[in-house]
């Protein structure tokens, strides 16, 4: 009989995360439930959340987050979908399945608390 290796459960840190595309996601975890706000980052060409801004809700199971998300009418996009995110460590995650034109990317934890004014004004960020 083969011994099964138990994979240690990893919980990602709460707070602000940045994708490889430079976009920001605020994540909160309550028990196994994940809540988030995501938006395109401010660049010289676009304002914060001008293109897209969405909210999501999902669950953590076996170091995976399965999440339903939808754009809200702040940005110009009107998309929605489902993504599955692999929790690599408490400070890194990777989108492994997506729908709704979400895109595959790696996310890195930035900090526990990041305000919109810090991003817009580039203070402490």
mmCIF file of N, CA and C in Angstrom:
data_model
loop_
_atom_site.group_PDB
_atom_site.id
_atom_site.type_symbol
_atom_site.label_atom_id
_atom_site.label_comp_id
_atom_site.label_asym_id
_atom_site.label_seq_id
_atom_site.Cartn_x
_atom_site.Cartn_y
_atom_site.Cartn_z
ATOM 1 N N UNK A 1 0.845 -1.189 0.000
ATOM 2 C CA UNK A 1 0.000 0.000 0.000
ATOM 3 C C UNK A 1 0.886 1.247 0.000
ATOM 4 N N UNK A 2 0.584 2.147 -0.872
ATOM 5 C CA UNK A 2 1.391 3.357 -1.022
ATOM 6 C C UNK A 2 0.969 4.395 0.010
ATOM 7 N N UNK A 3 1.962 4.990 0.701
ATOM 8 C CA UNK A 3 1.674 6.059 1.660
ATOM 9 C C UNK A 3 1.386 7.343 0.894
ATOM 10 N N UNK A 4 0.314 7.992 1.281
ATOM 11 C CA UNK A 4 -0.015 9.274 0.660
ATOM 12 C C UNK A 4 0.680 10.394 1.413
ATOM 13 N N UNK A 5 1.244 11.308 0.669
ATOM 14 C CA UNK A 5 1.891 12.472 1.259
ATOM 15 C C UNK A 5 0.825 13.546 1.399
ATOM 16 N N UNK A 6 0.638 14.001 2.609
ATOM 17 C CA UNK A 6 -0.341 15.078 2.828
ATOM 18 C C UNK A 6 0.289 16.408 2.452
ATOM 19 N N UNK A 7 -0.419 17.157 1.618
ATOM 20 C CA UNK A 7 0.045 18.476 1.236
ATOM 21 C C UNK A 7 -0.383 19.469 2.313
ATOM 22 N N UNK A 8 0.561 20.242 2.787
ATOM 23 C CA UNK A 8 0.261 21.230 3.824
ATOM 24 C C UNK A 8 -0.677 22.291 3.269
ATOM 25 N N UNK A 9 -1.699 22.613 4.045
ATOM 26 C CA UNK A 9 -2.654 23.646 3.638
ATOM 27 C C UNK A 9 -1.980 25.008 3.726
ATOM 28 N N UNK A 10 -2.116 25.776 2.660
ATOM 29 C CA UNK A 10 -1.530 27.113 2.591
ATOM 30 C C UNK A 10 -2.658 28.123 2.476
ATOM 31 N N UNK A 11 -2.639 29.130 3.322
ATOM 32 C CA UNK A 11 -3.581 30.242 3.201
ATOM 33 C C UNK A 11 -2.830 31.467 2.704
ATOM 34 N N UNK A 12 -3.319 32.087 1.647
ATOM 35 C CA UNK A 12 -2.659 33.310 1.180
ATOM 36 C C UNK A 12 -2.892 34.457 2.158
ATOM 37 N N UNK A 13 -1.968 35.406 2.144
ATOM 38 C CA UNK A 13 -2.119 36.580 3.002
ATOM 39 C C UNK A 13 -3.269 37.447 2.509
ATOM 40 N N UNK A 14 -3.931 38.095 3.446
ATOM 41 C CA UNK A 14 -4.954 39.083 3.114
ATOM 42 C C UNK A 14 -4.245 40.358 2.680
ATOM 43 N N UNK A 15 -4.920 41.143 1.885
ATOM 44 C CA UNK A 15 -4.361 42.428 1.502
ATOM 45 C C UNK A 15 -4.293 42.625 0.008
ATOM 46 N N UNK A 16 -3.353 43.461 -0.414
ATOM 47 C CA UNK A 16 -3.207 43.840 -1.819
ATOM 48 C C UNK A 16 -2.230 42.903 -2.524
ATOM 49 N N UNK A 17 -2.657 42.435 -3.686
ATOM 50 C CA UNK A 17 -1.857 41.560 -4.532
ATOM 51 C C UNK A 17 -1.687 42.218 -5.889
ATOM 52 N N UNK A 18 -0.568 41.944 -6.560
ATOM 53 C CA UNK A 18 -0.333 42.497 -7.893
ATOM 54 C C UNK A 18 -0.080 41.346 -8.867
ATOM 55 N N UNK A 19 -0.739 41.406 -10.013
ATOM 56 C CA UNK A 19 -0.552 40.393 -11.053
ATOM 57 C C UNK A 19 0.682 40.714 -11.884
ATOM 58 N N UNK A 20 1.118 39.740 -12.687
ATOM 59 C CA UNK A 20 2.269 39.982 -13.565
ATOM 60 C C UNK A 20 1.981 41.107 -14.553
ATOM 61 N N UNK A 21 0.702 41.369 -14.823
ATOM 62 C CA UNK A 21 0.321 42.482 -15.690
ATOM 63 C C UNK A 21 0.284 43.823 -14.972
ATOM 64 N N UNK A 22 0.601 43.836 -13.670
ATOM 65 C CA UNK A 22 0.626 45.079 -12.901
ATOM 66 C C UNK A 22 -0.714 45.494 -12.341
ATOM 67 N N UNK A 23 -1.732 44.656 -12.466
ATOM 68 C CA UNK A 23 -3.058 44.988 -11.961
ATOM 69 C C UNK A 23 -3.190 44.585 -10.504
ATOM 70 N N UNK A 24 -4.091 45.262 -9.812
ATOM 71 C CA UNK A 24 -4.214 45.082 -8.370
ATOM 72 C C UNK A 24 -5.466 44.323 -7.980
ATOM 73 N N UNK A 25 -5.323 43.518 -6.932
ATOM 74 C CA UNK A 25 -6.415 42.731 -6.376
ATOM 75 C C UNK A 25 -6.341 42.827 -4.860
ATOM 76 N N UNK A 26 -7.456 43.205 -4.239
ATOM 77 C CA UNK A 26 -7.537 43.218 -2.784
ATOM 78 C C UNK A 26 -8.271 41.953 -2.375
ATOM 79 N N UNK A 27 -7.688 41.182 -1.491
ATOM 80 C CA UNK A 27 -8.249 39.896 -1.116
ATOM 81 C C UNK A 27 -8.464 39.837 0.386
ATOM 82 N N UNK A 28 -9.634 39.351 0.779
ATOM 83 C CA UNK A 28 -9.931 39.083 2.178
ATOM 84 C C UNK A 28 -10.381 37.636 2.282
ATOM 85 N N UNK A 29 -9.991 36.983 3.357
ATOM 86 C CA UNK A 29 -10.343 35.583 3.573
ATOM 87 C C UNK A 29 -11.045 35.467 4.917
ATOM 88 N N UNK A 30 -12.226 34.876 4.882
ATOM 89 C CA UNK A 30 -13.003 34.621 6.090
ATOM 90 C C UNK A 30 -13.286 33.122 6.105
ATOM 91 N N UNK A 31 -12.619 32.415 7.021
ATOM 92 C CA UNK A 31 -12.675 30.954 7.060
ATOM 93 C C UNK A 31 -12.182 30.424 5.713
ATOM 94 N N UNK A 32 -12.993 29.723 4.967
ATOM 95 C CA UNK A 32 -12.600 29.198 3.648
ATOM 96 C C UNK A 32 -13.133 30.060 2.504
ATOM 97 N N UNK A 33 -13.780 31.174 2.838
ATOM 98 C CA UNK A 33 -14.387 32.041 1.829
ATOM 99 C C UNK A 33 -13.420 33.157 1.431
ATOM 100 N N UNK A 34 -13.366 33.414 0.135
ATOM 101 C CA UNK A 34 -12.488 34.449 -0.407
ATOM 102 C C UNK A 34 -13.354 35.536 -1.032
ATOM 103 N N UNK A 35 -13.051 36.778 -0.693
ATOM 104 C CA UNK A 35 -13.734 37.949 -1.256
ATOM 105 C C UNK A 35 -12.667 38.829 -1.882
ATOM 106 N N UNK A 36 -12.985 39.432 -3.027
ATOM 107 C CA UNK A 36 -11.967 40.272 -3.648
ATOM 108 C C UNK A 36 -12.519 41.396 -4.481
ATOM 109 N N UNK A 37 -11.640 42.363 -4.702
ATOM 110 C CA UNK A 37 -11.874 43.487 -5.592
ATOM 111 C C UNK A 37 -10.646 43.572 -6.480
ATOM 112 N N UNK A 38 -10.859 43.607 -7.789
ATOM 113 C CA UNK A 38 -9.745 43.717 -8.727
ATOM 114 C C UNK A 38 -9.987 44.860 -9.694
ATOM 115 N N UNK A 39 -8.889 45.524 -10.113
ATOM 116 C CA UNK A 39 -9.032 46.612 -11.077
ATOM 117 C C UNK A 39 -7.735 46.826 -11.836
ATOM 118 N N UNK A 40 -7.899 47.381 -13.054
ATOM 119 C CA UNK A 40 -6.686 47.703 -13.798
ATOM 120 C C UNK A 40 -5.943 48.824 -13.083
ATOM 121 N N UNK A 41 -4.636 48.750 -13.146
ATOM 122 C CA UNK A 41 -3.783 49.722 -12.478
ATOM 123 C C UNK A 41 -3.728 51.025 -13.276
ATOM 124 N N UNK A 42 -3.406 52.084 -12.592
ATOM 125 C CA UNK A 42 -3.219 53.387 -13.236
ATOM 126 C C UNK A 42 -1.910 53.351 -14.022
ATOM 127 N N UNK A 43 -1.989 53.803 -15.283
ATOM 128 C CA UNK A 43 -0.809 53.902 -16.147
ATOM 129 C C UNK A 43 -0.829 55.283 -16.800
ATOM 130 N N UNK A 44 0.202 55.626 -17.546
ATOM 131 C CA UNK A 44 0.141 56.915 -18.264
ATOM 132 C C UNK A 44 -1.030 56.990 -19.250
ATOM 133 N N UNK A 45 -1.515 55.821 -19.725
ATOM 134 C CA UNK A 45 -2.605 55.800 -20.708
ATOM 135 C C UNK A 45 -3.996 55.672 -20.080
ATOM 136 N N UNK A 46 -4.095 55.069 -18.900
ATOM 137 C CA UNK A 46 -5.414 54.820 -18.306
ATOM 138 C C UNK A 46 -5.432 55.171 -16.823
ATOM 139 N N UNK A 47 -6.603 55.544 -16.371
ATOM 140 C CA UNK A 47 -6.797 55.810 -14.958
ATOM 141 C C UNK A 47 -7.077 54.500 -14.221
ATOM 142 N N UNK A 48 -6.974 54.534 -12.920
ATOM 143 C CA UNK A 48 -7.275 53.390 -12.084
ATOM 144 C C UNK A 48 -8.715 52.942 -12.318
ATOM 145 N N UNK A 49 -8.920 51.660 -12.627
ATOM 146 C CA UNK A 49 -10.234 51.034 -12.848
ATOM 147 C C UNK A 49 -10.977 51.570 -14.068
ATOM 148 N N UNK A 50 -10.320 52.303 -14.931
ATOM 149 C CA UNK A 50 -10.985 52.862 -16.111
ATOM 150 C C UNK A 50 -11.413 51.775 -17.100
ATOM 151 N N UNK A 51 -10.569 50.780 -17.299
ATOM 152 C CA UNK A 51 -10.887 49.699 -18.235
ATOM 153 C C UNK A 51 -11.761 48.627 -17.603
ATOM 154 N N UNK A 52 -11.391 48.196 -16.408
ATOM 155 C CA UNK A 52 -12.173 47.145 -15.739
ATOM 156 C C UNK A 52 -12.022 47.223 -14.235
ATOM 157 N N UNK A 53 -13.073 46.802 -13.582
ATOM 158 C CA UNK A 53 -13.111 46.708 -12.125
ATOM 159 C C UNK A 53 -14.113 45.607 -11.806
ATOM 160 N N UNK A 54 -13.694 44.617 -11.051
ATOM 161 C CA UNK A 54 -14.615 43.526 -10.757
ATOM 162 C C UNK A 54 -14.528 43.073 -9.310
ATOM 163 N N UNK A 55 -15.559 42.364 -8.922
ATOM 164 C CA UNK A 55 -15.627 41.767 -7.590
ATOM 165 C C UNK A 55 -15.750 40.262 -7.772
ATOM 166 N N UNK A 56 -15.330 39.535 -6.746
ATOM 167 C CA UNK A 56 -15.402 38.086 -6.830
ATOM 168 C C UNK A 56 -15.636 37.470 -5.466
ATOM 169 N N UNK A 57 -16.108 36.239 -5.517
ATOM 170 C CA UNK A 57 -16.362 35.478 -4.301
ATOM 171 C C UNK A 57 -16.085 34.014 -4.616
ATOM 172 N N UNK A 58 -15.404 33.350 -3.692
ATOM 173 C CA UNK A 58 -15.100 31.952 -3.925
ATOM 174 C C UNK A 58 -14.709 31.228 -2.658
ATOM 175 N N UNK A 59 -14.191 30.019 -2.831
ATOM 176 C CA UNK A 59 -13.821 29.164 -1.705
ATOM 177 C C UNK A 59 -12.429 28.599 -1.913
ATOM 178 N N UNK A 60 -11.765 28.335 -0.790
ATOM 179 C CA UNK A 60 -10.471 27.662 -0.809
ATOM 180 C C UNK A 60 -10.694 26.193 -0.493
ATOM 181 N N UNK A 61 -10.091 25.342 -1.329
ATOM 182 C CA UNK A 61 -10.114 23.902 -1.080
ATOM 183 C C UNK A 61 -8.851 23.309 -1.694
ATOM 184 N N UNK A 62 -8.114 22.541 -0.887
ATOM 185 C CA UNK A 62 -6.904 21.858 -1.374
ATOM 186 C C UNK A 62 -5.920 22.809 -2.060
ATOM 187 N N UNK A 63 -5.638 23.931 -1.457
ATOM 188 C CA UNK A 63 -4.706 24.934 -1.970
ATOM 189 C C UNK A 63 -5.107 25.495 -3.341
ATOM 190 N N UNK A 64 -6.409 25.466 -3.597
ATOM 191 C CA UNK A 64 -6.954 26.089 -4.795
ATOM 192 C C UNK A 64 -8.083 27.022 -4.386
ATOM 193 N N UNK A 65 -8.147 28.153 -5.065
ATOM 194 C CA UNK A 65 -9.278 29.069 -4.902
ATOM 195 C C UNK A 65 -10.110 28.961 -6.171
ATOM 196 N N UNK A 66 -11.379 28.610 -6.016
ATOM 197 C CA UNK A 66 -12.313 28.611 -7.142
ATOM 198 C C UNK A 66 -13.222 29.807 -6.923
ATOM 199 N N UNK A 67 -13.261 30.693 -7.900
ATOM 200 C CA UNK A 67 -13.905 31.985 -7.688
ATOM 201 C C UNK A 67 -14.753 32.389 -8.886
ATOM 202 N N UNK A 68 -15.927 32.909 -8.614
ATOM 203 C CA UNK A 68 -16.790 33.535 -9.622
ATOM 204 C C UNK A 68 -16.541 35.041 -9.538
ATOM 205 N N UNK A 69 -16.417 35.706 -10.682
ATOM 206 C CA UNK A 69 -16.160 37.141 -10.672
ATOM 207 C C UNK A 69 -17.030 37.816 -11.744
ATOM 208 N N UNK A 70 -17.241 39.107 -11.563
ATOM 209 C CA UNK A 70 -17.988 39.901 -12.540
ATOM 210 C C UNK A 70 -17.541 41.352 -12.468
ATOM 211 N N UNK A 71 -17.459 41.979 -13.627
ATOM 212 C CA UNK A 71 -17.163 43.413 -13.672
ATOM 213 C C UNK A 71 -18.326 44.189 -13.081
ATOM 214 N N UNK A 72 -17.992 45.310 -12.466
ATOM 215 C CA UNK A 72 -19.001 46.233 -11.962
ATOM 216 C C UNK A 72 -18.898 47.516 -12.782
ATOM 217 N N UNK A 73 -19.962 48.314 -12.875
ATOM 218 C CA UNK A 73 -19.972 49.449 -13.800
ATOM 219 C C UNK A 73 -19.177 50.663 -13.319
ATOM 220 N N UNK A 74 -17.898 50.412 -13.079
ATOM 221 C CA UNK A 74 -16.964 51.521 -12.845
ATOM 222 C C UNK A 74 -16.104 51.672 -14.096
ATOM 223 N N UNK A 75 -15.568 50.537 -14.573
ATOM 224 C CA UNK A 75 -14.771 50.519 -15.792
ATOM 225 C C UNK A 75 -15.645 50.280 -17.009
ATOM 226 N N UNK A 76 -15.009 50.221 -18.174
ATOM 227 C CA UNK A 76 -15.765 50.070 -19.429
ATOM 228 C C UNK A 76 -16.125 48.620 -19.751
ATOM 229 N N UNK A 77 -15.421 47.637 -19.167
ATOM 230 C CA UNK A 77 -15.727 46.229 -19.453
ATOM 231 C C UNK A 77 -17.001 45.778 -18.751
ATOM 232 N N UNK A 78 -17.627 44.752 -19.339
ATOM 233 C CA UNK A 78 -18.808 44.133 -18.748
ATOM 234 C C UNK A 78 -18.680 42.614 -18.925
ATOM 235 N N UNK A 79 -17.676 42.042 -18.256
ATOM 236 C CA UNK A 79 -17.368 40.628 -18.391
ATOM 237 C C UNK A 79 -17.612 39.908 -17.066
ATOM 238 N N UNK A 80 -17.621 38.593 -17.131
ATOM 239 C CA UNK A 80 -17.714 37.779 -15.921
ATOM 240 C C UNK A 80 -17.164 36.399 -16.234
ATOM 241 N N UNK A 81 -16.921 35.629 -15.189
ATOM 242 C CA UNK A 81 -16.414 34.292 -15.418
ATOM 243 C C UNK A 81 -16.070 33.580 -14.126
ATOM 244 N N UNK A 82 -15.309 32.525 -14.305
ATOM 245 C CA UNK A 82 -14.883 31.681 -13.194
ATOM 246 C C UNK A 82 -13.391 31.441 -13.367
ATOM 247 N N UNK A 83 -12.642 31.527 -12.282
ATOM 248 C CA UNK A 83 -11.219 31.218 -12.353
ATOM 249 C C UNK A 83 -10.848 30.259 -11.235
ATOM 250 N N UNK A 84 -9.770 29.538 -11.471
ATOM 251 C CA UNK A 84 -9.179 28.687 -10.446
ATOM 252 C C UNK A 84 -7.746 29.152 -10.259
ATOM 253 N N UNK A 85 -7.410 29.428 -9.012
ATOM 254 C CA UNK A 85 -6.094 29.970 -8.664
ATOM 255 C C UNK A 85 -5.375 28.965 -7.761
ATOM 256 N N UNK A 86 -4.160 28.615 -8.117
ATOM 257 C CA UNK A 86 -3.341 27.748 -7.279
ATOM 258 C C UNK A 86 -2.595 28.601 -6.257
ATOM 259 N N UNK A 87 -2.690 28.223 -4.994
ATOM 260 C CA UNK A 87 -1.955 28.923 -3.938
ATOM 261 C C UNK A 87 -0.572 28.276 -3.860
ATOM 262 N N UNK A 88 0.444 28.988 -4.297
ATOM 263 C CA UNK A 88 1.811 28.471 -4.311
ATOM 264 C C UNK A 88 2.456 28.639 -2.944
ATOM 265 N N UNK A 89 2.257 29.801 -2.355
ATOM 266 C CA UNK A 89 2.747 30.094 -1.000
ATOM 267 C C UNK A 89 1.833 31.163 -0.421
ATOM 268 N N UNK A 90 2.092 31.584 0.797
ATOM 269 C CA UNK A 90 1.231 32.626 1.371
ATOM 270 C C UNK A 90 1.412 33.967 0.674
ATOM 271 N N UNK A 91 2.446 34.110 -0.165
ATOM 272 C CA UNK A 91 2.697 35.376 -0.858
ATOM 273 C C UNK A 91 2.725 35.259 -2.379
ATOM 274 N N UNK A 92 2.347 34.087 -2.916
ATOM 275 C CA UNK A 92 2.316 33.937 -4.371
ATOM 276 C C UNK A 92 1.207 32.972 -4.783
ATOM 277 N N UNK A 93 0.486 33.354 -5.854
ATOM 278 C CA UNK A 93 -0.581 32.531 -6.407
ATOM 279 C C UNK A 93 -0.489 32.581 -7.930
ATOM 280 N N UNK A 94 -1.146 31.608 -8.572
ATOM 281 C CA UNK A 94 -1.105 31.527 -10.030
ATOM 282 C C UNK A 94 -2.471 31.110 -10.556
ATOM 283 N N UNK A 95 -2.990 31.861 -11.528
ATOM 284 C CA UNK A 95 -4.236 31.496 -12.184
ATOM 285 C C UNK A 95 -3.941 30.285 -13.072
ATOM 286 N N UNK A 96 -4.686 29.179 -12.867
ATOM 287 C CA UNK A 96 -4.441 27.971 -13.661
ATOM 288 C C UNK A 96 -5.595 27.642 -14.614
ATOM 289 N N UNK A 97 -6.781 28.198 -14.372
ATOM 290 C CA UNK A 97 -7.909 28.061 -15.300
ATOM 291 C C UNK A 97 -8.691 29.361 -15.269
ATOM 292 N N UNK A 98 -9.195 29.766 -16.445
ATOM 293 C CA UNK A 98 -9.980 30.998 -16.463
ATOM 294 C C UNK A 98 -11.050 30.947 -17.529
ATOM 295 N N UNK A 99 -12.050 31.777 -17.354
ATOM 296 C CA UNK A 99 -13.072 31.998 -18.373
ATOM 297 C C UNK A 99 -13.469 33.462 -18.296
ATOM 298 N N UNK A 100 -14.121 33.938 -19.333
ATOM 299 C CA UNK A 100 -14.548 35.336 -19.338
ATOM 300 C C UNK A 100 -13.436 36.298 -19.660
ATOM 301 N N UNK A 101 -12.388 35.832 -20.370
ATOM 302 C CA UNK A 101 -11.273 36.694 -20.769
ATOM 303 C C UNK A 101 -10.483 37.224 -19.578
ATOM 304 N N UNK A 102 -10.404 36.436 -18.517
ATOM 305 C CA UNK A 102 -9.687 36.896 -17.323
ATOM 306 C C UNK A 102 -8.187 36.942 -17.563
ATOM 307 N N UNK A 103 -7.628 35.882 -18.087
ATOM 308 C CA UNK A 103 -6.191 35.833 -18.365
ATOM 309 C C UNK A 103 -5.420 35.070 -17.307
ATOM 310 N N UNK A 104 -4.367 34.424 -17.741
ATOM 311 C CA UNK A 104 -3.507 33.654 -16.848
ATOM 312 C C UNK A 104 -2.379 34.567 -16.365
ATOM 313 N N UNK A 105 -2.114 34.534 -15.073
ATOM 314 C CA UNK A 105 -1.027 35.346 -14.543
ATOM 315 C C UNK A 105 -0.613 34.834 -13.174
ATOM 316 N N UNK A 106 0.545 35.286 -12.747
ATOM 317 C CA UNK A 106 1.044 35.009 -11.398
ATOM 318 C C UNK A 106 0.793 36.260 -10.580
ATOM 319 N N UNK A 107 0.377 36.069 -9.335
ATOM 320 C CA UNK A 107 0.117 37.193 -8.440
ATOM 321 C C UNK A 107 1.064 37.132 -7.256
ATOM 322 N N UNK A 108 1.580 38.284 -6.880
ATOM 323 C CA UNK A 108 2.454 38.388 -5.717
ATOM 324 C C UNK A 108 1.842 39.344 -4.703
ATOM 325 N N UNK A 109 1.959 38.954 -3.432
ATOM 326 C CA UNK A 109 1.437 39.777 -2.354
ATOM 327 C C UNK A 109 2.274 41.041 -2.246
ATOM 328 N N UNK A 110 1.609 42.176 -2.102
ATOM 329 C CA UNK A 110 2.292 43.464 -2.004
ATOM 330 C C UNK A 110 2.354 43.967 -0.567
ATOM 331 N N UNK A 111 1.200 44.099 0.055
ATOM 332 C CA UNK A 111 1.132 44.600 1.426
ATOM 333 C C UNK A 111 -0.258 44.349 1.992
ATOM 334 N N UNK A 112 -0.356 44.416 3.317
ATOM 335 C CA UNK A 112 -1.634 44.126 3.960
ATOM 336 C C UNK A 112 -2.672 45.209 3.710
ATOM 337 N N UNK A 113 -2.245 46.463 3.703
ATOM 338 C CA UNK A 113 -3.197 47.566 3.563
ATOM 339 C C UNK A 113 -2.692 48.521 2.482
ATOM 340 N N UNK A 114 -3.495 48.719 1.459
ATOM 341 C CA UNK A 114 -3.163 49.638 0.374
ATOM 342 C C UNK A 114 -4.427 50.399 0.010
ATOM 343 N N UNK A 115 -4.397 51.712 0.176
ATOM 344 C CA UNK A 115 -5.572 52.527 -0.116
ATOM 345 C C UNK A 115 -5.557 53.001 -1.566
ATOM 346 N N UNK A 116 -6.719 53.367 -2.061
ATOM 347 C CA UNK A 116 -6.799 53.897 -3.417
ATOM 348 C C UNK A 116 -6.015 55.196 -3.548
ATOM 349 N N UNK A 117 -6.042 56.027 -2.531
ATOM 350 C CA UNK A 117 -5.292 57.289 -2.620
ATOM 351 C C UNK A 117 -3.785 57.034 -2.683
ATOM 352 N N UNK A 118 -3.303 55.974 -2.047
ATOM 353 C CA UNK A 118 -1.877 55.641 -2.145
ATOM 354 C C UNK A 118 -1.519 55.276 -3.591
ATOM 355 N N UNK A 119 -2.422 54.618 -4.288
ATOM 356 C CA UNK A 119 -2.151 54.228 -5.670
ATOM 357 C C UNK A 119 -2.231 55.446 -6.585
ATOM 358 N N UNK A 120 -3.305 56.198 -6.455
ATOM 359 C CA UNK A 120 -3.523 57.350 -7.324
ATOM 360 C C UNK A 120 -2.409 58.380 -7.133
ATOM 361 N N UNK A 121 -2.014 58.615 -5.896
ATOM 362 C CA UNK A 121 -1.002 59.612 -5.602
ATOM 363 C C UNK A 121 0.403 59.022 -5.525
ATOM 364 N N UNK A 122 0.503 57.691 -5.642
ATOM 365 C CA UNK A 122 1.786 56.978 -5.566
ATOM 366 C C UNK A 122 2.513 57.204 -4.249
ATOM 367 N N UNK A 123 1.759 57.385 -3.172
ATOM 368 C CA UNK A 123 2.356 57.530 -1.844
ATOM 369 C C UNK A 123 2.576 56.146 -1.252
ATOM 370 N N UNK A 124 3.741 55.876 -0.770
ATOM 371 C CA UNK A 124 4.067 54.647 -0.066
ATOM 372 C C UNK A 124 3.792 53.414 -0.900
ATOM 373 N N UNK A 125 3.842 53.541 -2.219
ATOM 374 C CA UNK A 125 3.592 52.376 -3.038
ATOM 375 C C UNK A 125 4.512 52.374 -4.225
#
